[in-house]
XYZ file of C-alpha atoms in Angstrom:
587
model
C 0.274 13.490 43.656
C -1.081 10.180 42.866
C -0.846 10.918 39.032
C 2.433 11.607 39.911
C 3.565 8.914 41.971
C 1.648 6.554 38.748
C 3.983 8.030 36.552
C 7.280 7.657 38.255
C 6.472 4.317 38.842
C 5.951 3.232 34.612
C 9.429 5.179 34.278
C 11.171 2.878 36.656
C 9.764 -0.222 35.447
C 10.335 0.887 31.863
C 14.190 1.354 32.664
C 14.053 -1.601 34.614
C 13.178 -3.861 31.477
C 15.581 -2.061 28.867
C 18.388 -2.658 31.712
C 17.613 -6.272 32.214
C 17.631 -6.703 28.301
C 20.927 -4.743 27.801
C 22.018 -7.584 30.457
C 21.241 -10.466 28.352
C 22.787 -9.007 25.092
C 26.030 -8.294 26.604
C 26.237 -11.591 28.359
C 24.930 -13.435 25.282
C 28.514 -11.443 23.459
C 30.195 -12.933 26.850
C 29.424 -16.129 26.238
C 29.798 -16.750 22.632
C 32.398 -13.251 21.323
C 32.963 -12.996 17.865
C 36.904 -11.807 16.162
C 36.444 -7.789 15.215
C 39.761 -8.238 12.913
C 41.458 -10.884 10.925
C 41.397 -11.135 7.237
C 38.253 -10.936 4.979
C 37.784 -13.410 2.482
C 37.173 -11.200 -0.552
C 40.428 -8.603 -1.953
C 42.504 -6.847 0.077
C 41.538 -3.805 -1.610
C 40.507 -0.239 -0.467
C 36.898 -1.263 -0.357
C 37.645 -4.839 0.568
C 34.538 -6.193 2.743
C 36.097 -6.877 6.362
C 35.651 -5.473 9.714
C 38.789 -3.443 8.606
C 37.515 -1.809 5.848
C 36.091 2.176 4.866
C 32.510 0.752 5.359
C 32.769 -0.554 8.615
C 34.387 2.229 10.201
C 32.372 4.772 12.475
C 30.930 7.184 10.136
C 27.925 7.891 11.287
C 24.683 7.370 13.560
C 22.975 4.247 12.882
C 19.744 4.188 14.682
C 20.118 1.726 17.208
C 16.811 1.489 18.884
C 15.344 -2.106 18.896
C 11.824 -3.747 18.137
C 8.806 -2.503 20.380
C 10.218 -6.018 22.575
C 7.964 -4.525 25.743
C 4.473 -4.589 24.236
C 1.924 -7.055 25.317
C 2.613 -10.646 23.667
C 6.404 -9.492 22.896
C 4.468 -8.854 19.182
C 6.635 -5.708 17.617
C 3.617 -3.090 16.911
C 3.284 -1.365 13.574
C 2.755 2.104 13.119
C 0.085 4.362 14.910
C -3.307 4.927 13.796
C -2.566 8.087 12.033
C -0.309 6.097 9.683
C 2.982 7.654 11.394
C 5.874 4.843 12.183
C 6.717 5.078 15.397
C 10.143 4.326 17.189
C 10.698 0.540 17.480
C 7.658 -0.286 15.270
C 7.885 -2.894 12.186
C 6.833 -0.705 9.178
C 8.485 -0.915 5.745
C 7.600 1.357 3.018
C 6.228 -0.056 -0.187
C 8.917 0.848 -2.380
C 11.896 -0.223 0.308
C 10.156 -3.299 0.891
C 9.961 -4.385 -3.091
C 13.915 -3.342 -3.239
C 15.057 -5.672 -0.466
C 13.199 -8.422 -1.968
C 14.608 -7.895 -5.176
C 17.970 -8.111 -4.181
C 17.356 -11.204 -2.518
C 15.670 -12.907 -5.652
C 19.000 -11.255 -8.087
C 21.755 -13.140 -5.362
C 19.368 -16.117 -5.459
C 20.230 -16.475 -9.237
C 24.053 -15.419 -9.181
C 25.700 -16.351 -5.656
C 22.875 -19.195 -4.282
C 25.723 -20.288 -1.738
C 25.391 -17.149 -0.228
C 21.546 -17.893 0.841
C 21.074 -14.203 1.881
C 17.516 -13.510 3.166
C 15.986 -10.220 2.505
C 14.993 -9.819 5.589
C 18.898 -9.195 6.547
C 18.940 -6.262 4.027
C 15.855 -4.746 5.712
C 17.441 -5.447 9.288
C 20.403 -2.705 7.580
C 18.553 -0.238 6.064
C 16.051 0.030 9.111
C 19.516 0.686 11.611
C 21.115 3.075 8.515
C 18.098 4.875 7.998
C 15.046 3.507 8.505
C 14.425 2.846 5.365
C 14.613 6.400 4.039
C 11.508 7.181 5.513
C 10.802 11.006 5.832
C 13.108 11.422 2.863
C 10.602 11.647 0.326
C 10.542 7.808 -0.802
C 9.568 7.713 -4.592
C 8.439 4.855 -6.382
C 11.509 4.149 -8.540
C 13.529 4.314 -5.475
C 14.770 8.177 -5.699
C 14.407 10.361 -2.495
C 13.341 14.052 -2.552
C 16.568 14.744 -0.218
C 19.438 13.673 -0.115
C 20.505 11.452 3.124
C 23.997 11.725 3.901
C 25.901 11.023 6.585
C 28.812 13.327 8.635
C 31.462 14.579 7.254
C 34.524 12.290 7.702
C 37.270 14.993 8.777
C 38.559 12.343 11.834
C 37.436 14.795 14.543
C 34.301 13.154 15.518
C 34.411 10.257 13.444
C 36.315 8.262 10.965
C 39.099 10.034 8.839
C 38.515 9.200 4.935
C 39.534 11.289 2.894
C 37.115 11.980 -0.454
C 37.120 9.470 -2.991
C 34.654 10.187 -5.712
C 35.404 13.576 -6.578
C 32.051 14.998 -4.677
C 30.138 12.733 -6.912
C 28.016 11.145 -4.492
C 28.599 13.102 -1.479
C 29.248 16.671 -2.674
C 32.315 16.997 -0.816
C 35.322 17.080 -2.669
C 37.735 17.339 0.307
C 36.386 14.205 2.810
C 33.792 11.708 1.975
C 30.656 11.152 3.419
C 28.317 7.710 3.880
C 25.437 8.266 1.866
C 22.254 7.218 0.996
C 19.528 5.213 2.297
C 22.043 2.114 3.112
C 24.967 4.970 4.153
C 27.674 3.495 1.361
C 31.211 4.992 1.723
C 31.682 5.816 -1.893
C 34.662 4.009 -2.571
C 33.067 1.046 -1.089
C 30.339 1.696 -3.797
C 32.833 1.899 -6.449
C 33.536 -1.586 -5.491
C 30.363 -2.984 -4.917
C 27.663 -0.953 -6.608
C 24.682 -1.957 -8.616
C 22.437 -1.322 -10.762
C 18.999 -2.845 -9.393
C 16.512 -0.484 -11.006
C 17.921 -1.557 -14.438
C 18.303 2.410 -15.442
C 21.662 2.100 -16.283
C 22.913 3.929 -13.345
C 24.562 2.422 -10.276
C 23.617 5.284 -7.858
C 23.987 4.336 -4.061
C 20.916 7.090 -3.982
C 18.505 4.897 -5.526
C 17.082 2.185 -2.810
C 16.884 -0.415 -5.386
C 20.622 0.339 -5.746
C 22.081 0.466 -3.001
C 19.492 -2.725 -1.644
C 21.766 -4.790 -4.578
C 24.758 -3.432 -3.267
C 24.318 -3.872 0.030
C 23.173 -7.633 -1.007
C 26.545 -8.356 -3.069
C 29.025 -6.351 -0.496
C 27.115 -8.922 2.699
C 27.842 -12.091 0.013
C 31.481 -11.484 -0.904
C 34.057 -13.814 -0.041
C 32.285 -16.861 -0.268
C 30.247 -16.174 3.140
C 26.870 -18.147 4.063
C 24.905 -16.398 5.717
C 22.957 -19.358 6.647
C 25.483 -19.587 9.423
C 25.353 -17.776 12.559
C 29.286 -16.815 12.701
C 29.419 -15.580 8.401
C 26.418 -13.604 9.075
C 27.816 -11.716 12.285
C 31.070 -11.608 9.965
C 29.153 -9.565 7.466
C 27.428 -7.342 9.934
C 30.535 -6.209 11.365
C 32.183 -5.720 7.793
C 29.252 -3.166 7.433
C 29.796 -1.484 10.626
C 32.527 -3.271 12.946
C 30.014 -2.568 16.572
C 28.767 -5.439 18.692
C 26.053 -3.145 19.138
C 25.074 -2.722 15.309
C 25.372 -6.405 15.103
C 22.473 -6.995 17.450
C 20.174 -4.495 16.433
C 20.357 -5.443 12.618
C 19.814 -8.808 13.453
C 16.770 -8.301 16.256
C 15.088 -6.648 13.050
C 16.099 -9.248 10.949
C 14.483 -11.656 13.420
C 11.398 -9.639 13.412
C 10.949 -9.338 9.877
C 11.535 -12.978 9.384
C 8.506 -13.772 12.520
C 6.238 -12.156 10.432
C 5.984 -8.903 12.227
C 6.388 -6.653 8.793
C 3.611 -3.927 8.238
C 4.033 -2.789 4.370
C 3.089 1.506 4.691
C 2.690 3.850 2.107
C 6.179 5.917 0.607
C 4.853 8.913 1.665
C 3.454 8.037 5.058
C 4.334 11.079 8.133
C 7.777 9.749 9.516
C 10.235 11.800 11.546
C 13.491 10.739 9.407
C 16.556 9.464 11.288
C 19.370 11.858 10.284
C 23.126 10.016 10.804
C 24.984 13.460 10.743
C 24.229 14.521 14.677
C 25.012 18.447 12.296
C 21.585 17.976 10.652
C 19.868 17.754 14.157
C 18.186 20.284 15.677
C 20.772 20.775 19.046
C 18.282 23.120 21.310
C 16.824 21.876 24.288
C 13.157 21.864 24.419
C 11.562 23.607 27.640
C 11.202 21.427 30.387
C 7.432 20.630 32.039
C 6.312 23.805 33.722
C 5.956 23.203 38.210
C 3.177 20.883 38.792
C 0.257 22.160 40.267
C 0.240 23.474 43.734
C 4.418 23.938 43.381
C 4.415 27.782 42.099
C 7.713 29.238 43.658
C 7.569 30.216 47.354
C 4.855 27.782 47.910
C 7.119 24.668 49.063
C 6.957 26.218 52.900
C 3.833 26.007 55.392
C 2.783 29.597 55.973
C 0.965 30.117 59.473
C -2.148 31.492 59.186
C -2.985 34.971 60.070
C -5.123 35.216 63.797
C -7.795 37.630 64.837
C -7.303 39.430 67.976
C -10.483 37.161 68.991
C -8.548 34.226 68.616
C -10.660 33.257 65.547
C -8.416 32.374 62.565
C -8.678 35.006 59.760
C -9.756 33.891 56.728
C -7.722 32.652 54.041
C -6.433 35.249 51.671
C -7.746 34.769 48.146
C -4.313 34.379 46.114
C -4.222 35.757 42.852
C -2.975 33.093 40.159
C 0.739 34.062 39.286
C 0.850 34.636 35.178
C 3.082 31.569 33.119
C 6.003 32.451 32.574
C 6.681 33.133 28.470
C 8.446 30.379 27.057
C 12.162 31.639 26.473
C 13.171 31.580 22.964
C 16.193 29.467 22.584
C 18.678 30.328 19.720
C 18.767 28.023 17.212
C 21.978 26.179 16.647
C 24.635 27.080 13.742
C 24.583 24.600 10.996
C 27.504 23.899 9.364
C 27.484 24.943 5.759
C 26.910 22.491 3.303
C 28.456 22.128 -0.202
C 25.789 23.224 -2.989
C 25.372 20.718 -5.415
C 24.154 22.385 -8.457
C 22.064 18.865 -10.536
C 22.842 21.256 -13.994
C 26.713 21.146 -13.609
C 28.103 18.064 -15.213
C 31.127 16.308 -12.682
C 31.746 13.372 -14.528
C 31.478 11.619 -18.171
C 30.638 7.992 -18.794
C 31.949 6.178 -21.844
C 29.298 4.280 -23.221
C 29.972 1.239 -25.007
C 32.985 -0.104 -25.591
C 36.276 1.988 -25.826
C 37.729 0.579 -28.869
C 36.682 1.773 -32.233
C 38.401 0.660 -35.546
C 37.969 1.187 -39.746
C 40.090 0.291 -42.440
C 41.675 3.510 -44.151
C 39.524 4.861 -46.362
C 36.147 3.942 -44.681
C 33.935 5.152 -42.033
C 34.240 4.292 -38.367
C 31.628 1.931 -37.685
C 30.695 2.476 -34.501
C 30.081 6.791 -33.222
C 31.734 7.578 -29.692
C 29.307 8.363 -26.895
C 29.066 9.384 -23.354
C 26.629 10.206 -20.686
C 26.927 13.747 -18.827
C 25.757 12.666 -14.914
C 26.047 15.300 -11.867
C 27.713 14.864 -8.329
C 24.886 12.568 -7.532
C 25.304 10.493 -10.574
C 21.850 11.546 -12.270
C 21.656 12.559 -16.046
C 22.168 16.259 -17.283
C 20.333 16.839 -20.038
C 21.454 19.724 -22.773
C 25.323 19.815 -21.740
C 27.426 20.807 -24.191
C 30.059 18.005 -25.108
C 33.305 18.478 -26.628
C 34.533 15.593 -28.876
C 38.450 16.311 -29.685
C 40.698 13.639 -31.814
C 44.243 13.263 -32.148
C 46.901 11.056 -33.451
C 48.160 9.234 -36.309
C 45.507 7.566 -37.897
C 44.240 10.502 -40.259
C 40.602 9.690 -38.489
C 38.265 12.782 -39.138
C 35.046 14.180 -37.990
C 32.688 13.164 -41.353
C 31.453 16.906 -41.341
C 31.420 19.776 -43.781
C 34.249 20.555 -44.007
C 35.655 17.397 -42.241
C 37.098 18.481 -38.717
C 39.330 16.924 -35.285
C 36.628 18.918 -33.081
C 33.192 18.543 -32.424
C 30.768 20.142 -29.808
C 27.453 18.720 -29.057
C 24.150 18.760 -26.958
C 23.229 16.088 -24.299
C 19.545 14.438 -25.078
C 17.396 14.284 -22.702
C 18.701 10.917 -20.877
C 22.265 12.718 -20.829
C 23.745 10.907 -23.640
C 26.081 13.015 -25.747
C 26.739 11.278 -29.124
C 29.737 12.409 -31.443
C 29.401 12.553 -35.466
C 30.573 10.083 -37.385
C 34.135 9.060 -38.082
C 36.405 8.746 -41.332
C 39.340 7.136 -41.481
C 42.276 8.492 -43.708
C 44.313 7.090 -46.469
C 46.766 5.940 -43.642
C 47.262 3.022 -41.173
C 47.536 4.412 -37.541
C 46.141 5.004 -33.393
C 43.881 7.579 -32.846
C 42.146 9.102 -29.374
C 38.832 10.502 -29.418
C 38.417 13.162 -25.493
C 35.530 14.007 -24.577
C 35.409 16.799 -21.791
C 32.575 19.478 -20.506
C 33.315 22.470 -18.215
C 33.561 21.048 -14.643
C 34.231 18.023 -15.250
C 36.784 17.174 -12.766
C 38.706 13.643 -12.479
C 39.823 11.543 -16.068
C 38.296 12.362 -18.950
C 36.324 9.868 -21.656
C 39.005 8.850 -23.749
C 38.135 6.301 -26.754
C 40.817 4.837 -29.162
C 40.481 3.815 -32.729
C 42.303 2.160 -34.627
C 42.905 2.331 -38.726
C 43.866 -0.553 -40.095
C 45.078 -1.118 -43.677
C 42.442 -2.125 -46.289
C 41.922 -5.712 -46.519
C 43.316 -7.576 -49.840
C 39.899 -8.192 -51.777
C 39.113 -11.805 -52.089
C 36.729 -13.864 -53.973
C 35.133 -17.552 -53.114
C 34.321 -18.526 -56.859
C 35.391 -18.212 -60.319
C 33.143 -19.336 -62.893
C 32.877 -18.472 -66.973
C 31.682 -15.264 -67.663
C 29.651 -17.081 -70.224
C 28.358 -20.288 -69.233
C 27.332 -20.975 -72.391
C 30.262 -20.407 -74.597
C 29.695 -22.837 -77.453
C 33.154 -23.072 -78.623
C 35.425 -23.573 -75.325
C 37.171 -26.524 -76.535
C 38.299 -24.436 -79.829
C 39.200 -21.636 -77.923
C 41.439 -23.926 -75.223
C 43.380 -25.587 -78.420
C 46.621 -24.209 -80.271
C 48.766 -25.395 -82.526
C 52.844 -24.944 -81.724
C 54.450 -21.839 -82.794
C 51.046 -19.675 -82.535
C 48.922 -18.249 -79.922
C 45.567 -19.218 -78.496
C 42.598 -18.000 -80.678
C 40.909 -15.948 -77.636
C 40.885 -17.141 -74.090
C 36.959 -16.940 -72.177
C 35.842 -14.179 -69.863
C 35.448 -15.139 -65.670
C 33.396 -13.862 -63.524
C 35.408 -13.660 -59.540
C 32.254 -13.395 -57.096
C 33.021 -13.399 -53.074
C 29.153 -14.462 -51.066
C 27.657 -14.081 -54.454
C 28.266 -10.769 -54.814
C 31.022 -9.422 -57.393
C 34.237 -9.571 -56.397
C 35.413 -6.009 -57.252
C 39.667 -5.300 -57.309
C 40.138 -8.969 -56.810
C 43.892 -10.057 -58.264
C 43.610 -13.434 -59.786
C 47.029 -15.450 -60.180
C 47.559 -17.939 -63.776
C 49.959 -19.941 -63.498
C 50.495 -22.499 -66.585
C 51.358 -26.644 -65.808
C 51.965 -29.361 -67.475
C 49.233 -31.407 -67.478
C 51.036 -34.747 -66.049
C 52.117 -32.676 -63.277
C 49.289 -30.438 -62.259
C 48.646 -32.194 -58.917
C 51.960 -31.237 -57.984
C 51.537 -27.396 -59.269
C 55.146 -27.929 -60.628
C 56.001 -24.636 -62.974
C 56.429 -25.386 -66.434
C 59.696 -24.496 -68.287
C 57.818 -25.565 -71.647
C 54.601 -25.234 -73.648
C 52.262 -22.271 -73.498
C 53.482 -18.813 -72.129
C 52.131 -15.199 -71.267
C 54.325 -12.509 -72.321
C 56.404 -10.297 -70.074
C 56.626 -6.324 -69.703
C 59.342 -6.891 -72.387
C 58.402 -9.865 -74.583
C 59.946 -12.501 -72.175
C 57.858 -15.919 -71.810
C 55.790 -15.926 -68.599
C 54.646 -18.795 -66.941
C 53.084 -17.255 -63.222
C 51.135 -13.998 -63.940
C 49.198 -11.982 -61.604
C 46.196 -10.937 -64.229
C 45.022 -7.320 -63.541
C 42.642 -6.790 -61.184
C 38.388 -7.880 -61.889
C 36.026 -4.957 -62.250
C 33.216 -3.709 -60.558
C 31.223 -6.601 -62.032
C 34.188 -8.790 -61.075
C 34.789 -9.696 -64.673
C 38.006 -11.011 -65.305
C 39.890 -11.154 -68.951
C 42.709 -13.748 -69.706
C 45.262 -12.061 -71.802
C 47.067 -13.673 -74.635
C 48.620 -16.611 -74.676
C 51.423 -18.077 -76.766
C 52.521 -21.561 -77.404
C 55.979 -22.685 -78.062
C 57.245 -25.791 -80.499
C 56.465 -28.060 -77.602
C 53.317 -30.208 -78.434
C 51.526 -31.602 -75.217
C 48.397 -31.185 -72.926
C 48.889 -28.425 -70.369
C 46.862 -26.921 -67.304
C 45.928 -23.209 -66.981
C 45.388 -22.497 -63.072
C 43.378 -19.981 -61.689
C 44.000 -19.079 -58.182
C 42.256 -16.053 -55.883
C 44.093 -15.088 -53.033
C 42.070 -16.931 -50.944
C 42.953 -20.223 -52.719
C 39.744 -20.675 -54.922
C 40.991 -22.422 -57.921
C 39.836 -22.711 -61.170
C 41.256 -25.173 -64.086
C 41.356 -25.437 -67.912
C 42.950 -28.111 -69.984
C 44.902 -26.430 -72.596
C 46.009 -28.625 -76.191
C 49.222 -27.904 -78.215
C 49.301 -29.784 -81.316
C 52.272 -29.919 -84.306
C 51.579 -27.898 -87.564
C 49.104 -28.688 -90.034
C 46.819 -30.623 -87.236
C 44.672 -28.068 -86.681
C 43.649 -24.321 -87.853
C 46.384 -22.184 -87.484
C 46.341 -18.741 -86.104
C 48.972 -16.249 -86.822
């Protein structure tokens, strides 16, 4: 009895305390409340962060239970000897630890305003799920299981209907909070990361969803170094007065210094938020204390002897414990299997656009990563590659194709052959699908633009050293040129192949006008006509360019033969017409 009456008495002083502190927290709302609704200051979207949005709703159960505040000292305790964290105590995992950090030292560079302490990010995913401890914690910030919340169907919590596709959650029909910091998915969609630097924003990954978490708490300009935009932020995260004050009693106990750093894989019972995951039988209650067996809570008299002597006491045989009853186990409900080989969704990588000019290749191959329901990489997935429209573009295989099929590597990046484009200006989309893929498909668009009008930077004499220029740039009237020099058209010192050179012939007085002349030298036409602007035919693959003939009339004079690229590189000679007899004639 006294071990008994001991015992009663801890309860009742135990209960006493948690009532008294209940007290304070509700009259410490009384005094100083805080709005549950009005507009956030980020978007109004879907995902906005406000105490109206998916992520604040009740979708879960966060695990409210507060620091060990009854210990000797008030000091929170870490975990027990044996390395197992205890209810209430202050232990972080390594690898949760490092990711909270992190994402306090990423929003330190890129939203300073903010000044969001990582100790707030610990003070959520402690209440979401204590920092995914019993999950299997790995060092990159993977879990061996998934942790998901309950199934949003609006019958014991919020109704949200799926967004992802089963992505994240594996439930195509409602969506489900998951991970260690419990993101709706659309609300990831919104405000997903990538803090691992894997190229993945998975809300699966701690160091993920520790980012997220970090950029959804910052949005809308909040700082969190005041009291009223940090009990905003809670509440956008889960809109309860309750969840407010146990994030930020953790948060307060983190920041005092009362943060024990245990092993990833240290024992841990793992707080599940679906109450379906929980084991719902009642454990056997403690067995009738001694000297309590049944029957024995009356005073039996005592048997006499006829000599008035009491008879002695009858040796009782102990009664045998009773077997403990079995109790049926509870029905689970079934869960959606998530098969990690099945690909649910392709990512473009890269940029979408891809363009060539007709006739050339496509500089840039399409690719996409294969990822499963949880958003991790499936390796050897067959890709289809499929291209239609206008722009003649072409699989550059043998024989050239519009469909290709190929095999994911072993990150889950599918890479298509390369591209040709046709003989033809035009749009063209590149698909890429995979069996089960559900939702849009990678789509890519290229572009095939005309070729570009070669062009060259500098003209200069084939032969530099041509002896006999001024000879060959004198005529005299009535007779032709004796034989015009060579050019070389080069674009970034390299040959100018195709290029179209335009002569055009002035008269010297008037060159810095580029007034036509009507007079003096002349090229000849398709049919014998006098020429004065001539488009020469086109250099060769040296970029050697030949003058043709040209004529002179019976007007004596000084005149300028122009040289002109397209993109307005100009070259000049000064041509000489002199009368008859003045100089050697050539017929």
């Amino acid at each position: 009895m006294p071990a008994l009456s001991t015992l009663v008495a801890r309860r009742v002083r135990q209960g006493l305390c948690v009532c008294a502190l209940a007290a304070s927290l509700t009259a410490a709302v009384a005094v100083n409340p805080l709005p549950l609704g009005g507009p956030a200051r980020a978007g109004a979207d879907e995902a906005g962060p406000g105490p109206g949005s998916p992520q604040s709703r009740h979708r879960g159960d966060p695990a409210l239970d507060l620091p060990n505040l009854l210990k000797e000292g008030n000091k929170p305790q870490g975990p027990a000897g044996d390395g197992v964290a205890t209810p209430g105590s202050a232990g972080i995992p390594a690898t949760a630890l490092a990711a909270y950090r992190k994402a306090e030292g990423v929003l330190r560079g890129s939203q300073p305003s903010c000044g969001l302490p990582w100790e707030l990010v610990a003070g959520i995913g402690r209440v979401e799920s204590v920092h995914a401890s019993g999950y299997g914690l790995r060092g990159d910030g993977s879990t061996v299981r998934p942790i998901r919340g309950p199934r949003l169907d609006g019958v014991e919590f919020a109704l949200i209907r799926d967004t992802d596709g089963g992505r994240w959650d594996g439930d195509a029909v409602f969506d489900r909070a998951v991970g260690p910091m419990q993101f709706i998915p659309s609300t990831w969609g919104s405000w997903g990361a990538d803090g691992n630097g894997d190229g993945v924003r998975d809300p699966n990954n701690m160091f993920d969803a520790a980012l997220g978490t970090a950029r959804y708490l910052c949005a809308g300009e909040r700082d969190l170094r005041r009291s009223a935009d940090l009990d905003r932020a809670i509440l956008s995260y889960n809109n309860s007065r309750a969840y407010v004050n146990a994030v930020r009693k953790w948060m307060d106990t983190y920041r005092g210094g009362g943060v024990v750093e245990t092993p990833d894989g240290a024992p841990a019972v793992p707080h599940r938020p679906d109450p379906a995951d929980r084991s719902s039988g009642v454990r056997p209650g403690p067995g009738p204390l001694p000297g309590q067996g049944q029957g024995q809570g009356q005073v039996r008299p005592m048997p006499q002897r006829p000599s008035g002597k009491p008879a002695p006491e009858p040796v009782e045989k102990p009664e045998p414990e009773p077997e403990p009853v079995e109790r049926p186990k509870p029905v689970e409900k079934p869960q959606p299997v998530v098969d990690h080989r099945t690909v649910t969704r392709l990512e473009p990588l890269g940029s979408r656009e891809l363009d060539a000019e007709v006739g050339h290749a496509v500089a840039r191959r399409p690719q996409v990563r294969a990822l499963d329901a949880h958003g991790h990489p499936v390796p050897g997935a067959r890709i289809t590659f499929r291209i239609s429209g206008t722009g003649g573009i072409r699989f550059a295989t043998t024989p050239a194709t519009i469909l290709a099929t190929v095999t994911s590597d072993s990150h889950g990046t599918a890479t298509a052959p390369s591209l040709l484009a046709g003989d033809r200006p035009g749009r063209c989309t590149v698909v890429a699908t995979a069996p089960g893929v559900r939702g849009p498909a990678a789509v890519f668009t290229a572009t095939v633009r005309p070729a570009a009008e070669p062009t060259a930077d500098r003209l200069e004499l084939w032969d530099p050293e041509t002896a006999n220029l001024p000879e060959l740039l004198r005529a005299e009237t009535g007779s032709r040129f004796p034989g015009l020099p060579s050019l070389r058209a080069t674009d970034r010192a390299r040959p100018a192949s195709g290029v179209r050179i335009t002569a055009t012939l002035l008269p010297a007085d008037r060159a810095e006008d580029a007034v036509d002349s009507t007079v003096g030298p002349y090229f000849e036409g398709a049919h014998g006509e006098a020429v004065r602007t001539l488009t020469l035919p086109p250099a060769g693959a040296d970029g050697r360019v030949t003058l043709p003939t040209l004529f002179t009339d019976q007007r004596p004079g000084t005149y300028t033969l122009r040289l002109t690229t397209p993109s307005g590189t100009v070259l000049d000679f000064p041509l000489t017409v002199t009368p008859p007899g003045s100089g050697p004639r050539t017929s």
